[in-house]
Tab-separated table of C-alpha atoms in Angstrom:
chain	number	residue	atom	x	y	z
A	1	MET	CA	48.589	80.767	157.861
A	2	TYR	CA	50.036	84.051	156.748
A	3	LEU	CA	48.628	87.158	155.054
A	4	PRO	CA	49.780	88.517	151.734
A	5	ASP	CA	51.877	91.674	151.892
A	6	PHE	CA	50.099	94.934	151.754
A	7	GLU	CA	50.696	98.616	152.413
A	8	TYR	CA	49.426	99.628	155.826
A	9	TYR	CA	48.238	103.014	156.912
A	10	ALA	CA	46.729	103.947	160.414
A	11	PRO	CA	45.462	107.483	159.936
A	12	ASP	CA	44.839	109.675	162.884
A	13	SER	CA	41.751	111.492	161.601
A	14	ILE	CA	38.631	110.458	159.644
A	15	ALA	CA	39.544	113.092	157.006
A	16	GLU	CA	42.889	111.320	156.511
A	17	ALA	CA	41.294	108.077	156.388
A	18	CYS	CA	38.777	109.221	153.647
A	19	GLN	CA	41.647	110.839	151.663
A	20	LEU	CA	43.599	107.502	151.760
A	21	LEU	CA	40.612	105.556	150.451
A	22	SER	CA	40.137	108.152	147.699
A	23	GLN	CA	43.682	108.205	146.766
A	24	PHE	CA	44.066	104.279	146.428
A	25	GLY	CA	40.448	103.716	145.340
A	26	ALA	CA	39.549	100.037	144.798
A	27	LYS	CA	42.984	98.909	145.896
A	28	ALA	CA	42.280	99.991	149.472
A	29	LYS	CA	40.256	98.330	152.146
A	30	VAL	CA	39.206	99.699	155.663
A	31	LEU	CA	40.328	97.271	158.553
A	32	ALA	CA	38.596	97.716	161.786
A	33	GLY	CA	38.005	94.601	163.866
A	34	GLY	CA	39.248	92.203	161.205
A	35	THR	CA	36.852	89.360	162.234
A	36	ASP	CA	35.444	89.293	158.760
A	37	MET	CA	38.088	91.074	156.625
A	38	VAL	CA	41.000	89.014	157.858
A	39	VAL	CA	39.226	85.801	157.334
A	40	LYS	CA	38.400	86.824	153.714
A	41	MET	CA	42.103	87.681	153.118
A	42	LYS	CA	43.018	84.192	154.482
A	43	ASN	CA	40.487	82.547	152.259
A	44	GLU	CA	41.922	84.634	149.226
A	45	LEU	CA	38.492	86.321	148.880
A	46	LEU	CA	40.095	89.728	149.202
A	47	ALA	CA	43.545	90.874	148.475
A	48	PRO	CA	43.687	94.666	149.205
A	49	GLU	CA	46.994	96.328	148.162
A	50	VAL	CA	46.413	98.886	150.815
A	51	VAL	CA	44.883	98.409	154.261
A	52	VAL	CA	43.766	101.388	156.064
A	53	SER	CA	43.568	100.494	159.886
A	54	VAL	CA	41.070	102.837	161.582
A	55	LYS	CA	42.341	101.774	165.005
A	56	ASN	CA	43.314	105.356	166.006
A	57	LEU	CA	39.977	106.937	165.315
A	58	GLU	CA	39.234	107.114	169.164
A	59	GLN	CA	36.187	109.528	168.494
A	60	LEU	CA	34.290	106.765	166.890
A	61	LYS	CA	34.499	104.458	169.827
A	62	LYS	CA	31.743	106.199	172.147
A	63	ILE	CA	28.215	105.498	172.838
A	64	GLU	CA	26.511	108.633	174.079
A	65	TYR	CA	22.841	109.778	174.709
A	66	VAL	CA	22.399	113.224	173.088
A	67	ALA	CA	19.548	114.965	175.293
A	68	GLY	CA	16.360	115.272	173.481
A	69	LYS	CA	17.705	113.681	170.224
A	70	GLY	CA	18.835	110.137	170.736
A	71	VAL	CA	21.569	107.648	171.070
A	72	CYS	CA	24.709	108.100	169.084
A	73	VAL	CA	26.807	104.708	168.548
A	74	GLY	CA	30.315	105.267	167.168
A	75	ALA	CA	31.016	102.863	164.251
A	76	LEU	CA	34.148	101.485	166.020
A	77	CYS	CA	32.365	100.316	169.053
A	78	THR	CA	32.729	96.532	169.261
A	79	HIS	CA	29.792	94.242	169.773
A	80	ASN	CA	30.764	93.742	173.379
A	81	ASP	CA	30.884	97.609	173.766
A	82	LEU	CA	27.176	97.636	172.919
A	83	VAL	CA	26.607	94.737	175.324
A	84	LYS	CA	28.181	96.486	178.068
A	85	SER	CA	26.993	100.106	177.453
A	86	ASP	CA	24.999	101.523	180.257
A	87	VAL	CA	23.266	104.032	177.816
A	88	LEU	CA	22.011	101.139	175.854
A	89	LYS	CA	21.167	98.942	178.902
A	90	GLU	CA	18.909	101.918	179.997
A	91	ARG	CA	17.340	102.896	176.683
A	92	TYR	CA	17.664	100.102	174.189
A	93	PRO	CA	18.490	96.729	175.806
A	94	SER	CA	17.255	95.335	172.511
A	95	VAL	CA	20.342	96.634	170.648
A	96	ALA	CA	22.584	95.230	173.306
A	97	ASN	CA	20.843	91.983	173.191
A	98	ALA	CA	21.141	91.976	169.449
A	99	ALA	CA	24.884	92.620	169.715
A	100	ARG	CA	25.196	89.746	172.297
A	101	GLN	CA	23.764	87.116	169.799
A	102	MET	CA	26.562	87.832	167.252
A	103	ALA	CA	29.134	85.180	166.931
A	104	ASN	CA	31.223	84.480	170.059
A	105	ASN	CA	32.754	86.450	172.817
A	106	GLN	CA	36.217	86.778	171.017
A	107	VAL	CA	34.730	87.990	167.897
A	108	ARG	CA	32.326	90.432	169.788
A	109	ASN	CA	35.442	91.876	171.376
A	110	ARG	CA	36.765	92.863	167.961
A	111	GLY	CA	34.076	92.949	165.404
A	112	THR	CA	32.612	96.482	165.132
A	113	VAL	CA	29.244	98.051	164.471
A	114	GLY	CA	30.564	99.729	161.393
A	115	GLY	CA	31.900	96.456	160.150
A	116	ASN	CA	28.747	94.532	160.720
A	117	ILE	CA	26.832	97.125	158.707
A	118	SER	CA	29.301	97.831	155.842
A	119	ASN	CA	29.919	94.237	155.050
A	120	ALA	CA	26.232	94.179	154.113
A	121	VAL	CA	25.830	90.399	155.047
A	122	PRO	CA	22.146	89.644	154.665
A	123	SER	CA	22.257	87.696	157.933
A	124	ALA	CA	24.014	90.356	159.897
A	125	ASP	CA	22.381	90.922	163.363
A	126	LEU	CA	22.668	94.676	163.967
A	127	PRO	CA	20.858	96.048	160.875
A	128	PRO	CA	17.500	94.619	161.662
A	129	ILE	CA	17.189	96.113	165.142
A	130	PHE	CA	18.614	99.463	163.777
A	131	ILE	CA	16.133	99.437	161.102
A	132	ALA	CA	13.203	98.682	163.386
A	133	LEU	CA	14.359	101.668	165.661
A	134	ASN	CA	14.494	104.063	162.626
A	135	ALA	CA	18.177	104.503	162.920
A	136	THR	CA	20.364	106.370	160.452
A	137	ALA	CA	24.027	105.965	159.557
A	138	LYS	CA	26.374	109.002	159.168
A	139	LEU	CA	28.673	108.488	156.345
A	140	VAL	CA	31.769	110.531	155.992
A	141	GLY	CA	33.690	111.002	152.753
A	142	THR	CA	36.185	113.293	151.078
A	143	LYS	CA	33.206	115.347	149.747
A	144	GLY	CA	31.735	115.720	153.211
A	145	GLU	CA	29.277	113.889	155.281
A	146	ARG	CA	25.816	112.646	154.785
A	147	THR	CA	23.099	110.841	156.645
A	148	VAL	CA	21.389	107.624	155.247
A	149	ALA	CA	18.471	105.761	156.834
A	150	MET	CA	19.647	102.384	157.647
A	151	GLU	CA	16.896	100.778	155.779
A	152	ASP	CA	18.130	102.578	152.532
A	153	LEU	CA	21.842	101.626	153.217
A	154	PHE	CA	21.884	98.127	151.631
A	155	THR	CA	21.557	97.400	147.957
A	156	GLY	CA	22.553	93.674	147.795
A	157	PRO	CA	24.585	90.954	149.357
A	158	GLY	CA	28.006	92.732	150.276
A	159	LYS	CA	26.613	95.955	148.683
A	160	THR	CA	25.880	99.195	149.999
A	161	VAL	CA	25.337	102.761	148.844
A	162	MET	CA	28.655	103.834	150.314
A	163	ALA	CA	31.212	105.257	148.009
A	164	GLN	CA	34.714	104.027	147.902
A	165	ASP	CA	35.983	107.006	149.937
A	166	GLU	CA	33.315	106.877	152.590
A	167	LEU	CA	33.354	105.474	156.212
A	168	ILE	CA	30.496	104.979	158.597
A	169	ALA	CA	31.142	107.345	161.475
A	170	GLU	CA	28.220	106.575	163.561
A	171	VAL	CA	24.796	105.029	163.934
A	172	PHE	CA	22.063	107.269	165.477
A	173	ILE	CA	19.052	105.871	167.059
A	174	PRO	CA	16.570	108.855	167.420
A	175	ASP	CA	14.345	109.314	170.431
A	176	GLN	CA	10.996	107.843	169.619
A	177	LYS	CA	7.454	106.888	170.614
A	178	MET	CA	8.122	103.236	170.276
A	179	THR	CA	7.364	101.535	173.511
A	180	GLY	CA	9.052	98.311	172.967
A	181	SER	CA	11.522	96.697	170.635
A	182	ASN	CA	13.146	93.208	170.350
A	183	TYR	CA	15.421	91.200	168.123
A	184	ILE	CA	15.210	87.550	167.963
A	185	LYS	CA	17.378	85.167	165.771
A	186	PHE	CA	17.265	81.535	164.795
A	187	GLY	CA	20.746	80.041	164.313
A	188	LEU	CA	21.724	76.388	164.054
A	189	ARG	CA	23.679	76.560	167.298
A	190	LYS	CA	23.187	78.790	170.272
A	191	SER	CA	26.466	80.653	169.685
A	192	GLY	CA	28.793	81.296	166.703
A	193	ALA	CA	26.140	80.811	164.142
A	194	LEU	CA	24.944	83.067	161.310
A	195	ALA	CA	21.215	83.958	161.551
A	196	VAL	CA	18.957	81.588	159.509
A	197	VAL	CA	16.407	84.177	160.180
A	198	GLY	CA	16.524	87.334	162.244
A	199	VAL	CA	13.422	89.365	163.082
A	200	ALA	CA	13.498	92.850	164.803
A	201	VAL	CA	10.405	94.759	165.636
A	202	ALA	CA	9.645	97.960	167.436
A	203	VAL	CA	5.960	98.814	168.518
A	204	GLN	CA	4.217	101.674	170.086
A	205	VAL	CA	1.407	100.396	172.270
A	206	GLU	CA	-1.035	102.511	174.159
A	207	ASN	CA	-3.800	100.921	176.203
A	208	GLY	CA	-3.265	97.498	174.437
A	209	VAL	CA	-3.635	99.197	171.024
A	210	ILE	CA	-0.747	99.298	168.613
A	211	LYS	CA	-0.375	102.672	167.416
A	212	ASP	CA	2.666	102.012	165.330
A	213	ALA	CA	4.955	99.198	164.493
A	214	ARG	CA	8.188	98.604	162.482
A	215	VAL	CA	9.230	95.200	161.454
A	216	ALA	CA	12.653	94.285	159.882
A	217	LEU	CA	13.670	90.961	158.751
A	218	GLY	CA	17.286	89.641	158.306
A	219	ALA	CA	18.741	86.668	156.395
A	220	VAL	CA	15.475	86.350	154.237
A	221	ALA	CA	16.241	88.501	151.216
A	222	ALA	CA	19.318	89.955	149.547
A	223	THR	CA	19.388	92.725	152.113
A	224	PRO	CA	17.624	93.285	155.499
A	225	VAL	CA	14.010	94.268	154.659
A	226	ARG	CA	11.156	95.986	156.229
A	227	ALA	CA	7.869	94.251	156.352
A	228	LYS	CA	5.686	97.195	155.401
A	229	LYS	CA	2.451	95.278	154.960
A	230	THR	CA	2.753	93.755	158.343
A	231	GLU	CA	3.412	97.107	159.795
A	232	GLU	CA	0.308	98.551	158.160
A	233	PHE	CA	-1.775	95.538	159.301
A	234	LEU	CA	-0.691	95.991	162.864
A	235	LYS	CA	-1.449	99.707	163.108
A	236	GLY	CA	-4.675	100.371	165.203
A	237	LYS	CA	-5.089	96.749	166.241
A	238	ASN	CA	-5.378	95.354	169.633
A	239	ALA	CA	-2.182	93.515	170.587
A	240	THR	CA	-3.854	90.129	170.926
A	241	ASP	CA	-2.196	86.886	170.302
A	242	ASP	CA	-4.570	86.249	167.247
A	243	VAL	CA	-3.549	89.618	165.614
A	244	LEU	CA	0.269	89.086	166.323
A	245	ALA	CA	-0.114	85.423	164.903
A	246	GLU	CA	-1.803	86.948	161.739
A	247	ALA	CA	1.027	89.529	161.590
A	248	GLY	CA	3.495	86.640	161.346
A	249	VAL	CA	1.585	85.094	158.604
A	250	ILE	CA	1.690	88.450	156.563
A	251	ALA	CA	5.398	88.751	157.313
A	252	SER	CA	6.223	85.402	156.051
A	253	GLY	CA	4.611	86.410	152.658
A	254	GLU	CA	6.725	89.598	152.498
A	255	CYS	CA	10.175	87.860	152.690
A	256	LYS	CA	12.106	86.301	149.722
A	257	PRO	CA	14.567	83.925	151.328
A	258	ILE	CA	16.963	81.589	149.389
A	259	SER	CA	17.738	78.002	150.161
A	260	ASP	CA	21.284	77.459	151.178
A	261	ILE	CA	23.426	75.118	153.431
A	262	ARG	CA	21.780	76.437	156.438
A	263	ALA	CA	18.008	76.109	155.681
A	264	SER	CA	15.568	75.868	152.855
A	265	ALA	CA	13.483	78.798	151.604
A	266	GLU	CA	10.292	77.083	152.781
A	267	TYR	CA	11.827	76.656	156.359
A	268	ARG	CA	12.972	80.264	156.528
A	269	THR	CA	9.611	81.508	155.430
A	270	ASP	CA	7.952	79.555	158.218
A	271	LEU	CA	10.464	80.713	160.802
A	272	VAL	CA	9.571	84.316	159.790
A	273	ARG	CA	5.916	83.589	160.648
A	274	ILE	CA	6.885	82.318	164.079
A	275	PHE	CA	9.631	84.588	164.967
A	276	THR	CA	7.764	87.695	163.945
A	277	LYS	CA	4.947	86.631	166.241
A	278	ARG	CA	7.288	86.027	169.125
A	279	ALA	CA	9.198	89.059	168.613
A	280	LEU	CA	6.076	91.270	168.588
A	281	ARG	CA	4.691	89.466	171.610
A	282	LYS	CA	7.892	90.222	173.558
A	283	ALA	CA	8.135	93.844	172.348
A	284	VAL	CA	4.455	94.401	173.370
A	285	ASP	CA	4.663	92.787	176.736
A	286	GLU	CA	8.381	93.626	177.852
A	287	GLY	CA	9.419	96.939	176.313
A	288	HIS	CA	12.709	97.354	174.758
A	289	VAL	CA	14.192	94.036	175.569
B	1	MET	CA	51.964	105.674	163.114
B	2	SER	CA	54.564	103.252	164.067
B	3	SER	CA	58.066	103.978	162.590
B	4	PHE	CA	59.449	101.729	159.932
B	5	VAL	CA	62.343	100.882	157.801
B	6	VAL	CA	62.312	99.697	154.124
B	7	ASP	CA	64.150	96.479	153.728
B	8	LYS	CA	66.339	95.497	150.610
B	9	ASP	CA	63.254	94.041	148.870
B	10	GLY	CA	61.343	97.314	149.359
B	11	ILE	CA	59.120	96.001	152.163
B	12	LYS	CA	58.361	98.215	155.172
B	13	ARG	CA	59.042	96.759	158.366
B	14	TYR	CA	57.682	98.399	161.468
B	15	ALA	CA	59.022	98.693	165.009
B	16	VAL	CA	56.075	97.507	167.167
B	17	THR	CA	56.125	97.481	171.012
B	18	VAL	CA	53.611	95.198	172.773
B	19	ASN	CA	53.420	94.600	176.414
B	20	VAL	CA	52.992	90.760	176.760
B	21	ASN	CA	52.540	89.168	180.200
B	22	GLY	CA	53.802	92.378	181.944
B	23	SER	CA	57.066	92.785	179.898
B	24	ASP	CA	57.579	95.212	176.905
B	25	TYR	CA	58.962	93.676	173.654
B	26	THR	CA	59.883	95.792	170.668
B	27	LYS	CA	59.949	93.812	167.474
B	28	VAL	CA	60.526	94.862	163.753
B	29	ILE	CA	57.769	93.219	161.833
B	30	LYS	CA	55.975	93.351	158.540
B	31	ALA	CA	52.499	94.962	158.501
B	32	ASN	CA	50.830	91.659	157.661
B	33	THR	CA	52.197	89.886	160.772
B	34	LEU	CA	49.326	88.356	162.882
B	35	LEU	CA	49.426	88.600	166.547
B	36	VAL	CA	49.347	84.794	166.849
B	37	ASN	CA	52.551	84.697	164.647
B	38	LEU	CA	54.313	87.409	166.528
B	39	LEU	CA	53.684	85.599	169.881
B	40	ARG	CA	54.656	82.147	168.655
B	41	ASP	CA	57.421	82.869	165.987
B	42	ASP	CA	59.033	86.101	167.303
B	43	LEU	CA	58.330	85.632	171.208
B	44	ASP	CA	58.527	81.785	171.438
B	45	LEU	CA	55.304	81.898	173.428
B	46	THR	CA	54.070	78.667	171.911
B	47	GLY	CA	51.352	78.257	174.617
B	48	THR	CA	48.947	79.966	172.329
B	49	LYS	CA	47.973	77.486	169.704
B	50	ARG	CA	47.175	77.784	165.998
B	51	GLY	CA	43.937	75.958	165.290
B	52	CYS	CA	41.427	76.898	162.548
B	53	GLU	CA	43.263	80.261	162.088
B	54	LEU	CA	39.854	81.628	160.966
B	55	GLY	CA	38.283	82.722	164.339
B	56	ASP	CA	36.027	79.833	164.765
B	57	CYS	CA	38.003	77.607	167.315
B	58	GLY	CA	39.363	79.830	169.921
B	59	CYS	CA	42.638	77.903	170.237
B	60	CYS	CA	44.626	81.223	169.835
B	61	THR	CA	42.564	83.175	172.477
B	62	VAL	CA	44.648	85.836	174.164
B	63	MET	CA	43.552	88.687	176.186
B	64	LEU	CA	44.116	92.178	174.479
B	65	ASP	CA	43.824	94.887	177.181
B	66	GLY	CA	41.931	92.370	179.328
B	67	ASN	CA	39.548	91.211	176.533
B	68	PRO	CA	39.684	87.688	174.966
B	69	VAL	CA	40.345	87.959	171.245
B	70	ASN	CA	41.426	85.527	168.415
B	71	ALA	CA	45.022	86.211	167.938
B	72	CYS	CA	44.762	84.731	164.520
B	73	LEU	CA	42.607	87.625	163.221
B	74	VAL	CA	44.397	90.619	164.782
B	75	LEU	CA	47.249	92.325	163.035
B	76	ALA	CA	50.241	92.495	165.373
B	77	ILE	CA	50.787	96.152	164.293
B	78	ASP	CA	47.411	97.062	165.516
B	79	CYS	CA	48.527	95.930	169.035
B	80	ASP	CA	51.326	98.561	169.111
B	81	GLY	CA	51.275	99.989	172.605
B	82	ARG	CA	48.681	97.531	174.037
B	83	GLU	CA	48.677	94.769	176.619
B	84	ILE	CA	48.520	91.272	175.950
B	85	THR	CA	47.971	88.437	178.262
B	86	THR	CA	48.802	84.894	177.010
B	87	ILE	CA	48.416	81.545	178.778
B	88	GLU	CA	51.986	81.952	179.983
B	89	GLY	CA	50.986	85.038	181.807
B	90	ILE	CA	47.852	83.447	183.569
B	91	GLN	CA	49.959	81.922	186.223
B	92	ASP	CA	51.249	83.858	189.337
B	93	GLY	CA	54.971	83.255	189.395
B	94	GLU	CA	55.687	79.721	190.091
B	95	ASP	CA	51.968	79.019	191.209
B	96	LEU	CA	49.305	77.958	188.906
B	97	ASP	CA	46.252	80.203	188.732
B	98	ILE	CA	43.123	78.869	190.446
B	99	VAL	CA	41.559	78.271	187.098
B	100	GLN	CA	44.424	75.997	186.016
B	101	GLU	CA	44.332	74.195	189.284
B	102	LYS	CA	40.606	73.414	188.831
B	103	PHE	CA	41.197	72.316	185.291
B	104	ILE	CA	43.629	69.744	186.519
B	105	GLU	CA	41.385	68.861	189.526
B	106	HIS	CA	38.259	68.289	187.400
B	107	ALA	CA	40.178	66.788	184.433
B	108	GLY	CA	38.876	69.770	182.290
B	109	PHE	CA	40.997	68.600	179.294
B	110	GLN	CA	41.617	65.388	177.223
B	111	CYS	CA	44.024	66.153	174.405
B	112	GLY	CA	44.805	69.523	175.694
B	113	PHE	CA	44.959	71.560	172.545
B	114	CYS	CA	42.029	73.842	173.350
B	115	THR	CA	43.099	74.239	176.964
B	116	PRO	CA	45.142	77.478	176.642
B	117	GLY	CA	42.509	79.160	174.932
B	118	MET	CA	39.752	77.785	177.241
B	119	ILE	CA	41.734	79.050	180.309
B	120	VAL	CA	42.337	82.480	178.924
B	121	SER	CA	38.561	82.905	178.064
B	122	SER	CA	37.649	81.563	181.501
B	123	ARG	CA	40.155	83.745	183.380
B	124	ALA	CA	38.843	86.870	181.493
B	125	LEU	CA	35.384	85.946	182.492
B	126	LEU	CA	36.231	85.651	186.184
B	127	ASN	CA	38.071	88.987	185.842
B	128	GLU	CA	35.024	90.638	184.968
B	129	ASN	CA	32.295	88.514	186.734
B	130	PRO	CA	33.590	86.533	189.690
B	131	SER	CA	30.377	84.674	190.432
B	132	PRO	CA	29.177	83.530	186.909
B	133	THR	CA	26.066	81.301	186.359
B	134	GLU	CA	26.563	78.155	184.377
B	135	TYR	CA	25.015	79.890	181.439
B	136	GLU	CA	27.532	82.727	181.639
B	137	VAL	CA	30.445	80.287	181.738
B	138	ARG	CA	29.077	78.461	178.669
B	139	GLU	CA	28.589	81.759	176.822
B	140	ALA	CA	32.105	82.843	177.723
B	141	ILE	CA	33.635	79.816	176.279
B	142	ALA	CA	31.386	79.422	173.425
B	143	GLY	CA	33.992	80.587	171.061
B	144	ASN	CA	36.474	77.820	172.304
B	145	LEU	CA	35.785	74.596	170.630
B	146	CYS	CA	36.902	71.292	172.385
B	147	ARG	CA	36.931	68.690	169.755
B	148	CYS	CA	37.260	65.937	172.555
B	149	THR	CA	33.848	67.489	173.712
B	150	GLY	CA	34.841	67.569	177.191
B	151	TYR	CA	32.764	70.639	178.063
B	152	VAL	CA	31.078	69.293	181.166
B	153	ASN	CA	34.300	69.004	183.034
B	154	ILE	CA	35.502	72.170	181.664
B	155	VAL	CA	32.355	74.033	182.988
B	156	ALA	CA	32.652	72.322	186.270
B	157	ALA	CA	36.195	73.568	186.671
B	158	VAL	CA	35.414	77.140	185.773
B	159	LEU	CA	32.468	77.130	188.304
B	160	ASP	CA	34.513	75.495	190.945
B	161	ALA	CA	37.337	78.183	190.344
B	162	ALA	CA	34.889	80.837	190.706
B	163	GLU	CA	33.862	79.645	194.224
B	164	ASN	CA	37.568	79.519	195.233
B	165	LEU	CA	38.818	82.758	193.830
């Protein structure tokens, strides 16, 4: 299988990349890991006239802890960079474990954080855990940079608030009071399967009482969504099995899944109930796993 | 940015240098050339197989700077200046690698089409983790599909290789 011809650019700076995206408009596409884009090009779902390879933007390949602020994840980190990151292992193993559940090893070695987010696939594995951890995305364009909350980034399947000339530069996970977080996913196989349902939670627990909670659901709506009623319900409650089970019931009422080749809407709704309960239990008992 | 020439049809052709199995090769290629095609068509390294060509089957697995990737999804031009190890580069001179020996000993293949990718993925795992658990072996080769379904012997071969590194 061969790709159609395209003009190729490999800019050395973010500014140059944005300039190219602005200059060529809708004709241009950003190429990072290619695990999604090259497949789409082969399947004739995409035919960019201009490909802007971001392989040279080394500054976007770092994961760092900024003292007193939070963890900064460069958009060109691959999923396996997250899995192997000492910073994440120490602070948010939940993020590393979410990355580890994506696709297979070969894809995790190429597919990037920025690609997983900007493709805006509703079943993507990283957005829910980033939303649960209140992360933000730094977008850079020709008119400057802006910061967007991860939960506000997605507008529909394959759609985000990003402008044509904007790139995701980094994801920032702020220091927080949450004591535990967790992402669990149900796929039809253990590996190489899209999420049928993905549930990410973060909780702040003190003396057995849930002070704060964030719950984000993947693959059960047009975008990853927060289950805000579930979060409100949890606040101030004791983290008992009954309370977490009730939270699961509420969360299953907050999602709007579709039926497709992988699962029916009814099945997905019930999975949300179970997985929300399980993810909460893990986050309460085990911390940021 | 790689240097290029414009051919008579107005298409840019780029000079790309890749280190494959320890030797540098410079080839003049179009930007849309995929790594798997550079290896097979331009370098005659046909041990790397074309399977699904969509990143699902892992037949085209090679190491890129030591990490297994699907060569069918990587632009060759994006590999300029980088190191690639294919199945042909796994063995040590005339001697087979321990992983290859153990695949033979355990009959870790039937039709053999997935084998190059399986061995590259397995070798990459052992380079990073010389004493993997069975789970870790299965995780490492989860992106390599064996349509003969001979996974039991493959996993046994990799675990045995790990014990004899």
